[in-house]
Short mmCIF file of C-alpha atoms in Angstrom, two decimals:
data_model
loop_
_atom_site.label_atom_id
_atom_site.label_comp_id
_atom_site.label_asym_id
_atom_site.label_seq_id
_atom_site.Cartn_x
_atom_site.Cartn_y
_atom_site.Cartn_z
CA MET A 15 -20.98 57.19 -18.38
CA LYS A 16 -17.64 55.36 -17.56
CA PRO A 17 -15.41 54.69 -20.68
CA LEU A 18 -15.57 50.98 -20.33
CA ILE A 19 -19.32 50.86 -20.17
CA LYS A 20 -19.70 53.21 -22.94
CA ILE A 21 -17.33 50.95 -25.23
CA THR A 22 -19.31 47.99 -24.28
CA PHE A 23 -22.70 49.72 -25.13
CA VAL A 24 -21.31 50.85 -28.63
CA PHE A 25 -20.06 47.31 -29.27
CA VAL A 26 -23.40 45.73 -28.36
CA PHE A 27 -25.15 48.21 -30.51
CA ILE A 28 -23.08 47.64 -33.43
CA LEU A 29 -23.76 43.72 -33.14
CA LEU A 30 -27.51 44.32 -32.70
CA THR A 31 -27.47 46.29 -35.77
CA ALA A 32 -25.65 44.02 -37.85
CA ALA A 33 -27.83 41.11 -36.80
CA GLN A 34 -30.98 43.11 -37.70
CA THR A 35 -29.35 44.05 -41.20
CA ILE A 36 -28.56 40.33 -41.85
CA ALA A 37 -32.05 39.28 -40.76
CA GLN A 38 -33.51 41.75 -43.11
CA ALA A 39 -31.28 40.55 -45.96
CA VAL A 40 -32.16 36.88 -45.57
CA ASP A 41 -35.39 35.74 -47.18
CA ARG A 42 -36.70 33.02 -44.91
CA THR A 43 -39.84 32.29 -47.05
CA LYS A 44 -37.74 30.07 -49.36
CA PRO A 45 -35.19 27.32 -48.69
CA PRO A 46 -31.53 28.49 -48.49
CA VAL A 47 -29.60 28.29 -51.92
CA LEU A 48 -27.50 25.27 -51.90
CA PRO A 49 -23.57 25.86 -52.45
CA ALA A 50 -22.13 24.79 -55.65
CA PRO A 51 -21.00 21.19 -55.59
CA LYS A 52 -17.35 20.66 -55.63
CA SER A 53 -15.42 18.00 -57.24
CA LEU A 54 -14.11 15.11 -54.88
CA GLN A 55 -10.45 15.24 -54.24
CA LEU A 56 -9.04 11.90 -53.10
CA PRO A 57 -5.49 10.38 -52.73
CA ALA A 58 -4.31 8.50 -55.77
CA ILE A 59 -5.34 4.85 -56.25
CA GLN A 60 -2.34 2.44 -55.94
CA LYS A 61 -2.06 -1.10 -57.39
CA PHE A 62 0.17 -3.98 -56.81
CA THR A 63 0.14 -7.72 -57.33
CA LEU A 64 1.49 -10.46 -54.90
CA SER A 65 3.93 -13.23 -56.12
CA ASN A 66 0.95 -15.43 -56.58
CA GLY A 67 -0.92 -12.94 -58.67
CA LEU A 68 -3.39 -11.83 -56.02
CA GLN A 69 -4.39 -8.12 -57.09
CA VAL A 70 -4.33 -5.59 -54.34
CA VAL A 71 -5.70 -2.00 -54.70
CA VAL A 72 -4.93 0.77 -52.03
CA MET A 73 -5.81 4.17 -51.19
CA GLU A 74 -3.61 5.80 -48.39
CA LYS A 75 -5.48 7.92 -45.98
CA HIS A 76 -3.22 9.01 -43.01
CA GLN A 77 -5.49 11.40 -40.96
CA VAL A 78 -6.75 8.56 -38.56
CA PRO A 79 -4.39 5.59 -37.52
CA LEU A 80 -7.04 2.84 -38.78
CA VAL A 81 -6.67 0.33 -41.72
CA GLN A 82 -9.50 -1.12 -43.58
CA LEU A 83 -8.73 -4.35 -45.61
CA ASN A 84 -11.31 -6.26 -47.61
CA LEU A 85 -10.53 -9.59 -49.31
CA VAL A 86 -13.01 -10.16 -51.91
CA ILE A 87 -13.92 -13.66 -53.26
CA LYS A 88 -15.45 -13.69 -56.83
CA ALA A 89 -18.24 -15.95 -55.91
CA GLY A 90 -21.69 -15.50 -54.22
CA SER A 91 -25.26 -16.71 -54.25
CA VAL A 92 -25.20 -17.09 -58.13
CA ASN A 93 -22.71 -19.77 -57.58
CA ASP A 94 -25.11 -21.90 -55.42
CA PRO A 95 -25.88 -25.42 -56.91
CA ALA A 96 -29.58 -25.73 -57.80
CA ASP A 97 -30.12 -28.13 -54.98
CA LYS A 98 -28.13 -26.31 -52.36
CA ILE A 99 -29.57 -22.67 -52.46
CA GLY A 100 -28.06 -20.70 -49.67
CA LEU A 101 -24.68 -22.49 -49.61
CA ALA A 102 -22.45 -19.45 -50.34
CA ASN A 103 -24.11 -17.32 -47.56
CA LEU A 104 -23.76 -20.30 -45.08
CA ALA A 105 -20.11 -21.12 -46.12
CA VAL A 106 -18.86 -17.42 -45.77
CA ASP A 107 -20.73 -17.13 -42.60
CA MET A 108 -19.11 -20.08 -41.19
CA ILE A 109 -15.53 -19.16 -42.09
CA ASP A 110 -14.84 -17.28 -39.09
CA GLU A 111 -16.52 -19.89 -36.67
CA GLY A 112 -13.40 -21.76 -36.04
CA ALA A 113 -9.88 -21.59 -37.85
CA ALA A 114 -6.40 -22.75 -37.34
CA GLU A 115 -7.67 -25.20 -34.62
CA LYS A 116 -9.00 -22.03 -32.68
CA THR A 117 -12.66 -21.98 -31.73
CA SER A 118 -14.99 -19.11 -32.75
CA LEU A 119 -15.02 -17.75 -29.20
CA GLU A 120 -11.17 -17.72 -29.01
CA LEU A 121 -10.96 -15.96 -32.33
CA ALA A 122 -13.43 -13.38 -31.25
CA ASP A 123 -11.59 -12.76 -28.01
CA GLU A 124 -8.30 -12.39 -29.92
CA ILE A 125 -9.82 -9.75 -32.30
CA ASP A 126 -11.65 -8.04 -29.47
CA PHE A 127 -8.40 -7.76 -27.42
CA LEU A 128 -6.77 -5.90 -30.50
CA GLY A 129 -9.65 -3.46 -30.78
CA ALA A 130 -10.14 -4.61 -34.28
CA SER A 131 -13.06 -6.37 -36.08
CA ILE A 132 -13.57 -9.02 -38.73
CA ARG A 133 -16.79 -9.34 -40.76
CA THR A 134 -17.87 -11.74 -43.40
CA GLY A 135 -20.64 -11.82 -45.93
CA ALA A 136 -21.93 -13.16 -49.23
CA GLY A 137 -23.76 -11.18 -52.01
CA ALA A 138 -25.05 -12.27 -55.21
CA HIS A 139 -21.77 -12.25 -57.31
CA SER A 140 -19.05 -11.89 -54.50
CA SER A 141 -18.22 -12.52 -51.00
CA PHE A 142 -15.99 -10.73 -48.46
CA ILE A 143 -13.98 -11.01 -45.43
CA SER A 144 -13.09 -7.53 -44.02
CA LEU A 145 -10.71 -6.31 -41.34
CA ASN A 146 -10.91 -3.02 -39.50
CA SER A 147 -7.77 -2.55 -37.27
CA PRO A 148 -6.05 0.22 -35.44
CA LEU A 149 -2.54 0.64 -37.23
CA SER A 150 -0.65 -0.35 -34.07
CA LYS A 151 -2.35 -3.73 -34.11
CA PHE A 152 -2.71 -4.40 -37.72
CA ASP A 153 0.05 -7.01 -37.95
CA ASP A 154 -1.53 -9.22 -35.29
CA ALA A 155 -4.95 -8.65 -36.67
CA LEU A 156 -3.94 -9.52 -40.33
CA LYS A 157 -2.54 -12.70 -39.13
CA ILE A 158 -5.83 -13.75 -37.55
CA MET A 159 -7.55 -12.73 -40.65
CA SER A 160 -5.27 -14.82 -42.82
CA ASN A 161 -5.79 -17.91 -40.62
CA ILE A 162 -9.66 -17.43 -41.17
CA VAL A 163 -9.18 -17.14 -44.85
CA LEU A 164 -6.80 -19.91 -45.43
CA ARG A 165 -7.29 -22.35 -42.62
CA PRO A 166 -11.06 -22.52 -41.69
CA ASP A 167 -12.22 -25.51 -39.80
CA PHE A 168 -15.90 -25.51 -40.38
CA PRO A 169 -16.81 -27.20 -37.05
CA LYS A 170 -19.91 -29.21 -37.12
CA GLN A 171 -21.33 -27.76 -33.65
CA GLU A 172 -21.16 -24.29 -35.20
CA LEU A 173 -22.79 -25.38 -38.39
CA ASP A 174 -25.72 -26.91 -36.42
CA ARG A 175 -26.15 -23.67 -34.66
CA LYS A 176 -26.14 -21.63 -37.76
CA LYS A 177 -28.62 -23.94 -39.23
CA LYS A 178 -30.93 -23.48 -36.44
CA ASP A 179 -30.49 -19.74 -36.73
CA ARG A 180 -31.47 -19.78 -40.36
CA LEU A 181 -34.54 -21.95 -39.73
CA THR A 182 -35.63 -19.42 -36.89
CA SER A 183 -35.22 -16.82 -39.41
CA LEU A 184 -37.47 -18.62 -41.92
CA LEU A 185 -40.02 -19.17 -39.29
CA GLN A 186 -39.92 -15.46 -38.32
CA MET A 187 -40.37 -14.42 -42.01
CA HIS A 188 -43.73 -16.10 -42.11
CA ASP A 189 -44.98 -13.34 -39.79
CA GLN A 190 -43.26 -10.52 -41.42
CA PRO A 191 -45.21 -8.78 -44.20
CA THR A 192 -42.10 -6.87 -45.35
CA ALA A 193 -40.05 -10.07 -45.73
CA ILE A 194 -42.84 -11.85 -47.46
CA ALA A 195 -43.32 -9.10 -49.90
CA GLY A 196 -39.49 -8.85 -50.73
CA ALA A 197 -39.26 -12.71 -51.14
CA ALA A 198 -42.36 -12.75 -53.35
CA PHE A 199 -41.36 -9.86 -55.42
CA ASN A 200 -37.96 -11.32 -56.16
CA LYS A 201 -39.38 -14.67 -57.05
CA LEU A 202 -42.20 -13.31 -59.33
CA LEU A 203 -39.97 -10.84 -61.11
CA PHE A 204 -36.98 -12.94 -61.88
CA GLY A 205 -38.45 -16.50 -61.53
CA LYS A 206 -37.82 -19.00 -58.84
CA GLU A 207 -35.11 -20.81 -60.90
CA HIS A 208 -33.16 -17.53 -61.50
CA PRO A 209 -30.22 -16.69 -59.04
CA TYR A 210 -31.90 -13.39 -58.29
CA GLY A 211 -35.21 -14.96 -57.44
CA ARG A 212 -34.53 -18.29 -55.71
CA MET A 213 -34.36 -18.55 -51.93
CA THR A 214 -33.42 -21.30 -49.61
CA ASP A 215 -36.11 -23.32 -47.64
CA GLU A 216 -36.35 -25.65 -44.63
CA SER A 217 -35.28 -28.90 -46.35
CA THR A 218 -32.19 -27.39 -48.04
CA THR A 219 -31.10 -25.65 -44.91
CA LYS A 220 -31.44 -28.95 -42.81
CA ASN A 221 -29.33 -30.89 -45.27
CA PHE A 222 -26.34 -28.78 -45.38
CA SER A 223 -23.19 -30.64 -44.24
CA VAL A 224 -19.71 -29.77 -43.30
CA GLU A 225 -18.58 -31.38 -46.67
CA ASP A 226 -20.80 -29.02 -48.68
CA LEU A 227 -19.16 -26.14 -47.04
CA LYS A 228 -15.54 -27.40 -47.61
CA ALA A 229 -16.49 -28.19 -51.15
CA PHE A 230 -17.57 -24.59 -51.74
CA TYR A 231 -14.49 -23.29 -50.07
CA LYS A 232 -12.13 -25.55 -51.99
CA LYS A 233 -13.67 -24.59 -55.19
CA TYR A 234 -13.98 -20.73 -54.85
CA PHE A 235 -11.42 -19.65 -52.26
CA VAL A 236 -8.25 -19.63 -54.45
CA ALA A 237 -5.91 -16.79 -55.11
CA ASN A 238 -6.84 -16.23 -58.74
CA ASN A 239 -10.42 -15.85 -57.76
CA ALA A 240 -9.90 -13.02 -55.27
CA TYR A 241 -8.51 -9.50 -54.91
CA ILE A 242 -7.93 -7.21 -51.89
CA VAL A 243 -8.95 -3.61 -51.31
CA ALA A 244 -7.25 -1.57 -48.62
CA ALA A 245 -7.59 1.93 -47.45
CA GLY A 246 -6.31 3.84 -44.43
CA ASP A 247 -3.11 4.79 -42.46
CA ILE A 248 -0.68 2.52 -44.23
CA LYS A 249 1.73 3.01 -47.08
CA ALA A 250 1.25 0.79 -50.16
CA ASP A 251 4.91 -0.63 -50.18
CA GLU A 252 4.80 -1.58 -46.44
CA LEU A 253 1.33 -3.17 -46.96
CA LYS A 254 2.67 -5.30 -49.91
CA LYS A 255 5.26 -6.69 -47.66
CA LYS A 256 2.80 -7.70 -44.95
CA LEU A 257 0.35 -9.28 -47.34
CA GLU A 258 3.14 -11.15 -49.05
CA SER A 259 4.06 -12.75 -45.77
CA VAL A 260 0.56 -13.97 -45.12
CA PHE A 261 -1.14 -14.43 -48.53
CA GLY A 262 1.80 -14.85 -50.79
CA LYS A 263 1.77 -18.58 -50.80
CA TRP A 264 -2.06 -18.79 -51.31
CA GLN A 265 -2.48 -21.36 -54.13
CA LYS A 266 -4.34 -20.76 -57.35
CA GLY A 267 -7.10 -22.87 -58.67
CA THR A 268 -9.46 -23.61 -61.65
CA VAL A 269 -12.56 -21.44 -61.46
CA LYS A 270 -15.27 -21.47 -64.11
CA GLU A 271 -16.95 -18.12 -64.42
CA GLU A 272 -20.71 -18.43 -63.76
CA LYS A 273 -22.70 -16.79 -66.51
CA VAL A 274 -26.04 -15.48 -65.32
CA LYS A 275 -28.81 -14.92 -67.96
CA GLU A 276 -30.85 -11.71 -68.02
CA ALA A 277 -34.21 -12.15 -66.68
CA VAL A 278 -37.14 -11.78 -69.02
CA GLN A 279 -38.83 -8.32 -68.77
CA VAL A 280 -42.45 -7.95 -67.47
CA ALA A 281 -44.81 -7.87 -70.43
CA ASN A 282 -48.11 -6.68 -68.65
CA ARG A 283 -49.12 -5.23 -65.37
CA ILE A 284 -50.20 -8.14 -62.95
CA VAL A 285 -51.19 -7.71 -59.34
CA PHE A 286 -50.29 -10.34 -56.83
CA LEU A 287 -52.30 -10.31 -53.59
CA ILE A 288 -50.87 -12.26 -50.67
CA ASP A 289 -53.24 -12.64 -47.78
CA LYS A 290 -51.81 -12.00 -44.14
CA PRO A 291 -55.07 -11.80 -42.00
CA GLY A 292 -55.10 -9.25 -39.37
CA ALA A 293 -52.10 -7.27 -40.78
CA ALA A 294 -52.17 -3.63 -39.50
CA GLN A 295 -50.51 -2.43 -42.65
CA SER A 296 -50.30 -3.36 -46.41
CA VAL A 297 -46.78 -3.76 -47.85
CA ILE A 298 -46.63 -2.64 -51.46
CA SER A 299 -43.84 -3.50 -53.94
CA ILE A 300 -44.11 -2.27 -57.52
CA GLY A 301 -41.58 -2.71 -60.14
CA ARG A 302 -39.85 -4.63 -63.18
CA VAL A 303 -36.37 -5.61 -64.34
CA GLY A 304 -34.10 -2.70 -64.26
CA ALA A 305 -30.67 -1.82 -65.42
CA GLN A 306 -27.09 -3.21 -65.14
CA ARG A 307 -24.47 -1.16 -63.46
CA LEU A 308 -22.58 -0.51 -66.56
CA THR A 309 -25.52 0.97 -68.37
CA PRO A 310 -24.67 4.26 -70.24
CA GLU A 311 -27.75 5.74 -68.53
CA TYR A 312 -26.49 5.21 -64.95
CA ASN A 313 -25.94 8.72 -64.07
CA ALA A 314 -29.36 9.72 -65.53
CA LEU A 315 -30.92 6.97 -63.58
CA VAL A 316 -29.39 7.99 -60.27
CA VAL A 317 -30.70 11.44 -60.71
CA MET A 318 -34.12 10.44 -61.96
CA ASN A 319 -34.44 7.95 -58.92
CA THR A 320 -33.36 10.54 -56.52
CA ILE A 321 -36.16 12.74 -57.68
CA LEU A 322 -38.68 9.99 -57.83
CA GLY A 323 -38.08 8.02 -54.65
CA GLY A 324 -34.33 7.92 -53.60
CA SER A 325 -34.49 10.75 -51.12
CA PHE A 326 -36.53 11.97 -48.16
CA THR A 327 -37.62 14.87 -50.33
CA SER A 328 -38.57 12.71 -53.24
CA ARG A 329 -41.84 12.83 -55.02
CA LEU A 330 -43.06 9.56 -53.78
CA ASN A 331 -42.22 10.31 -50.02
CA ASN A 332 -43.68 13.70 -50.22
CA ASN A 333 -46.93 12.55 -51.90
CA LEU A 334 -47.72 9.41 -49.80
CA ARG A 335 -46.14 10.62 -46.41
CA GLU A 336 -46.37 14.38 -46.41
CA VAL A 337 -49.48 15.25 -48.49
CA HIS A 338 -51.67 12.17 -47.83
CA GLY A 339 -50.35 10.80 -44.55
CA TYR A 340 -50.67 7.14 -45.81
CA THR A 341 -47.35 6.00 -44.56
CA TYR A 342 -44.17 6.85 -42.76
CA GLY A 343 -42.16 6.60 -45.88
CA ALA A 344 -42.20 5.55 -49.49
CA SER A 345 -39.23 5.08 -51.67
CA SER A 346 -37.91 3.71 -54.92
CA ARG A 347 -34.50 2.23 -56.01
CA PHE A 348 -32.53 0.37 -58.84
CA LEU A 349 -30.53 -2.51 -57.69
CA PHE A 350 -27.60 -2.26 -60.12
CA ARG A 351 -25.65 -5.51 -60.67
CA PRO A 352 -23.53 -7.04 -63.42
CA ILE A 353 -26.63 -7.99 -65.30
CA PRO A 354 -30.00 -5.96 -64.72
CA GLY A 355 -31.32 -6.11 -61.24
CA SER A 356 -34.70 -4.83 -60.10
CA PHE A 357 -36.37 -1.52 -60.13
CA THR A 358 -38.73 -1.21 -57.10
CA ALA A 359 -41.09 1.34 -55.72
CA SER A 360 -42.26 0.28 -52.17
CA SER A 361 -43.99 1.41 -48.94
CA SER A 362 -45.98 -0.03 -46.02
CA VAL A 363 -49.28 1.83 -45.88
CA GLN A 364 -52.32 1.85 -43.64
CA THR A 365 -54.60 -0.97 -44.53
CA GLU A 366 -57.67 1.28 -45.23
CA VAL A 367 -55.93 3.42 -47.87
CA THR A 368 -54.15 0.47 -49.71
CA ASP A 369 -56.09 1.20 -53.07
CA LYS A 370 -55.56 4.99 -52.66
CA ALA A 371 -51.94 4.49 -52.28
CA LEU A 372 -51.64 2.43 -55.23
CA VAL A 373 -53.37 5.19 -57.29
CA GLU A 374 -50.64 7.70 -55.90
CA PHE A 375 -47.92 5.24 -56.68
CA PHE A 376 -48.91 5.14 -60.40
CA LYS A 377 -49.56 8.63 -60.46
CA GLU A 378 -46.01 9.39 -59.64
CA LEU A 379 -44.65 6.56 -61.81
CA ASN A 380 -46.39 7.94 -64.85
CA ALA A 381 -45.45 11.60 -63.86
CA ILE A 382 -41.59 11.00 -63.59
CA ARG A 383 -41.70 9.95 -67.47
CA GLU A 384 -42.81 13.67 -68.25
CA THR A 385 -40.37 16.59 -68.41
CA ILE A 386 -39.10 17.60 -64.94
CA PRO A 387 -39.17 21.21 -63.97
CA ALA A 388 -35.74 22.85 -64.13
CA ASP A 389 -35.51 23.74 -60.53
CA GLU A 390 -36.53 20.21 -59.36
CA LEU A 391 -33.99 18.70 -61.67
CA ASN A 392 -31.18 20.95 -60.32
CA ARG A 393 -32.22 20.27 -56.75
CA GLY A 394 -31.99 16.39 -57.55
CA LYS A 395 -28.49 16.68 -59.08
CA ASN A 396 -27.33 18.92 -56.33
CA LEU A 397 -28.49 16.39 -53.79
CA VAL A 398 -26.51 13.55 -55.36
CA ALA A 399 -23.39 15.77 -56.10
CA LEU A 400 -23.45 17.31 -52.50
CA SER A 401 -23.98 13.95 -50.67
CA TYR A 402 -21.50 11.99 -52.78
CA PRO A 403 -18.46 12.86 -50.56
CA GLY A 404 -20.31 11.31 -47.67
CA ASN A 405 -19.46 7.97 -49.18
CA PHE A 406 -15.70 8.56 -48.41
CA GLN A 407 -15.70 9.61 -44.75
CA THR A 408 -14.32 6.43 -43.20
CA ALA A 409 -11.72 3.93 -44.40
CA ALA A 410 -14.37 1.30 -44.56
CA GLU A 411 -16.64 3.43 -46.79
CA ILE A 412 -13.53 4.22 -48.97
CA ALA A 413 -12.73 0.51 -49.32
CA GLY A 414 -16.21 -0.24 -50.30
CA GLN A 415 -16.21 2.42 -53.12
CA ILE A 416 -12.90 1.02 -54.38
CA ASP A 417 -14.43 -2.48 -54.35
CA GLU A 418 -17.22 -1.30 -56.80
CA MET A 419 -14.53 0.40 -58.95
CA VAL A 420 -12.57 -2.90 -59.22
CA GLN A 421 -15.65 -5.10 -59.53
CA TYR A 422 -16.84 -3.18 -62.46
CA ASN A 423 -13.67 -2.02 -63.88
CA LEU A 424 -14.31 1.66 -63.56
CA PRO A 425 -11.67 4.13 -64.71
CA GLU A 426 -9.14 5.36 -61.82
CA ASN A 427 -10.51 8.90 -62.24
CA TYR A 428 -14.13 7.85 -61.75
CA PHE A 429 -14.55 9.31 -58.26
CA GLY A 430 -13.06 12.56 -59.13
CA ASN A 431 -15.23 13.06 -62.15
CA TYR A 432 -18.47 11.80 -60.61
CA VAL A 433 -19.85 14.96 -59.46
CA GLN A 434 -19.19 16.82 -62.66
CA ASN A 435 -20.72 13.97 -64.58
CA ILE A 436 -23.81 14.18 -62.42
CA LEU A 437 -24.10 17.87 -62.99
CA LYS A 438 -23.93 17.33 -66.69
CA VAL A 439 -27.03 15.24 -66.71
CA THR A 440 -29.82 16.75 -68.74
CA ASN A 441 -33.60 16.95 -68.59
CA ALA A 442 -33.69 14.81 -71.98
CA ASP A 443 -31.28 12.36 -70.37
CA VAL A 444 -33.56 11.91 -67.33
CA THR A 445 -36.79 11.79 -69.39
CA SER A 446 -35.17 9.20 -71.93
CA ALA A 447 -34.11 7.05 -68.96
CA ALA A 448 -37.48 7.24 -67.16
CA ASN A 449 -39.29 6.20 -70.24
CA LYS A 450 -37.09 3.40 -70.92
CA TYR A 451 -36.90 1.90 -67.50
CA VAL A 452 -40.06 3.13 -65.65
CA VAL A 453 -42.84 1.50 -67.64
CA PRO A 454 -46.00 1.36 -65.38
CA GLU A 455 -47.95 -0.72 -67.89
CA GLN A 456 -45.19 -3.41 -67.56
CA MET A 457 -44.81 -3.92 -63.85
CA ILE A 458 -45.70 -6.49 -61.26
CA VAL A 459 -47.55 -5.26 -58.23
CA VAL A 460 -47.13 -7.34 -54.97
CA VAL A 461 -49.41 -6.44 -52.02
CA VAL A 462 -49.02 -8.25 -48.74
CA GLY A 463 -52.10 -7.44 -46.31
CA ASP A 464 -55.50 -8.41 -45.05
CA LYS A 465 -57.20 -9.67 -48.10
CA SER A 466 -60.71 -9.43 -46.51
CA LYS A 467 -60.18 -5.51 -46.18
CA ILE A 468 -58.23 -4.53 -49.29
CA GLU A 469 -59.23 -6.98 -52.22
CA ASP A 470 -62.39 -5.12 -53.32
CA GLY A 471 -60.66 -1.65 -53.28
CA ILE A 472 -57.63 -3.03 -55.39
CA LYS A 473 -60.05 -4.70 -57.90
CA LYS A 474 -61.97 -1.58 -58.56
CA LEU A 475 -58.72 0.03 -59.74
CA ASN A 476 -58.56 -2.32 -62.67
CA LEU A 477 -54.76 -2.25 -62.58
CA GLY A 478 -54.42 -5.54 -64.35
CA GLU A 479 -55.01 -9.29 -63.88
CA MET A 480 -55.09 -10.29 -60.35
CA LYS A 481 -53.58 -13.48 -58.88
CA TYR A 482 -53.56 -14.77 -55.37
CA LEU A 483 -50.62 -16.50 -53.41
CA SER A 484 -50.43 -17.87 -49.98
CA ILE A 485 -47.47 -17.27 -47.75
CA GLU A 486 -46.42 -20.76 -48.04
CA GLU A 487 -46.43 -20.57 -51.76
CA VAL A 488 -43.79 -17.81 -51.29
CA LEU A 489 -41.64 -18.90 -48.34
CA GLY A 490 -42.61 -22.68 -48.21
CA SER A 491 -43.90 -24.48 -45.20
CA VAL A 492 -43.42 -23.07 -41.65
CA PRO A 493 -40.08 -24.75 -40.54
CA LYS A 494 -40.32 -27.45 -37.83
CA PHE A 495 -37.70 -28.04 -35.11
CA GLU A 496 -36.68 -31.51 -34.25
#
């Protein structure tokens, strides 16, 4: 045998032997052991204030030449006047549809040419205008953004287009069981007059005017009712100079804080059936008023909900999808807000197993209140801890996390301590939180589906009082276009 061939043969033999040894050592009958979660290491958070009092919070991340800048206005749908529901959403949506005497198309072309993007949106308690830009084009992009924020035109032709878009969406919702269930759940849980439960309708949408948008803008878009969050490849001192040049003269105003009352908790279990003839599936939403973001049980609730329905391997998804095959997916979530939002468990299930699916839902909602096996609790905590760094992969994601920190006045070491705080959650913590916030006897049950096929089965379950709603009672009449 030639020396080279012999050496090659020996090398291959060693590799095969090593591979066989490794294969024998690995137990493939069990899932691999997860690595120990590590604390998240992030650059320091820096803060400064512009000459007009506008607060800025920055995290420098210099690995990629991109900058994310979010300007947050402390006003949202909770600030809508009672007779103008949807005003905040429409006003913020319109703010980039023409500014500084440039049309929406001209603004869009300028932003696209720079390779940047500007987004707007309104939530319940705040609204945002965000900029994502290459560092090399940031100055030009920031100038466009500042014109959008400080010099919006609110052109009537764009408003008319947006109103038609919203009416079209309302029309489409009448044929979307998931949208019907979502609107009904919020309205029934919080009440149609509560900011979390109300929604716009055809009449309100048609009556919005340019003057309405300008009034909302004038009242809430002032320097002392806003803050800026930035992340990316820019130094804080350089950013301060740039922001001072475009936002430093932004005027202050008088803004009264909108106090939102907490919703009344559900007292008894009630089933609401909404008939959608011919529906191929039944949409189920079960829940009650949940917890506020700053509740002391926050970490325990995150872990508990991960186990219950907040992950693909959760109990609800495993039961309804994997074991019974009733659905493609089932989940649960807490909507954390400054005051208690909702806790919801939901799924779209096959029509013929609607009643059986409800049985399994309540089986899991009751079981989560009992002591959780140690290995399942550890998996839940590890899943939360190991996935947490994924929230900080991009500048936009980092800015979003910082925004939450600013909104709720969380400590600056919150991100670095989060993993360890999750790992400290005990079984007693989870059980206590579950028994406090997941109370199956005090929940509303909303089912949207074909009444003729599912009513009898639901009745036989005796879950509680049954009430019936039409789609029009939930969404209003079908919009008509003139």
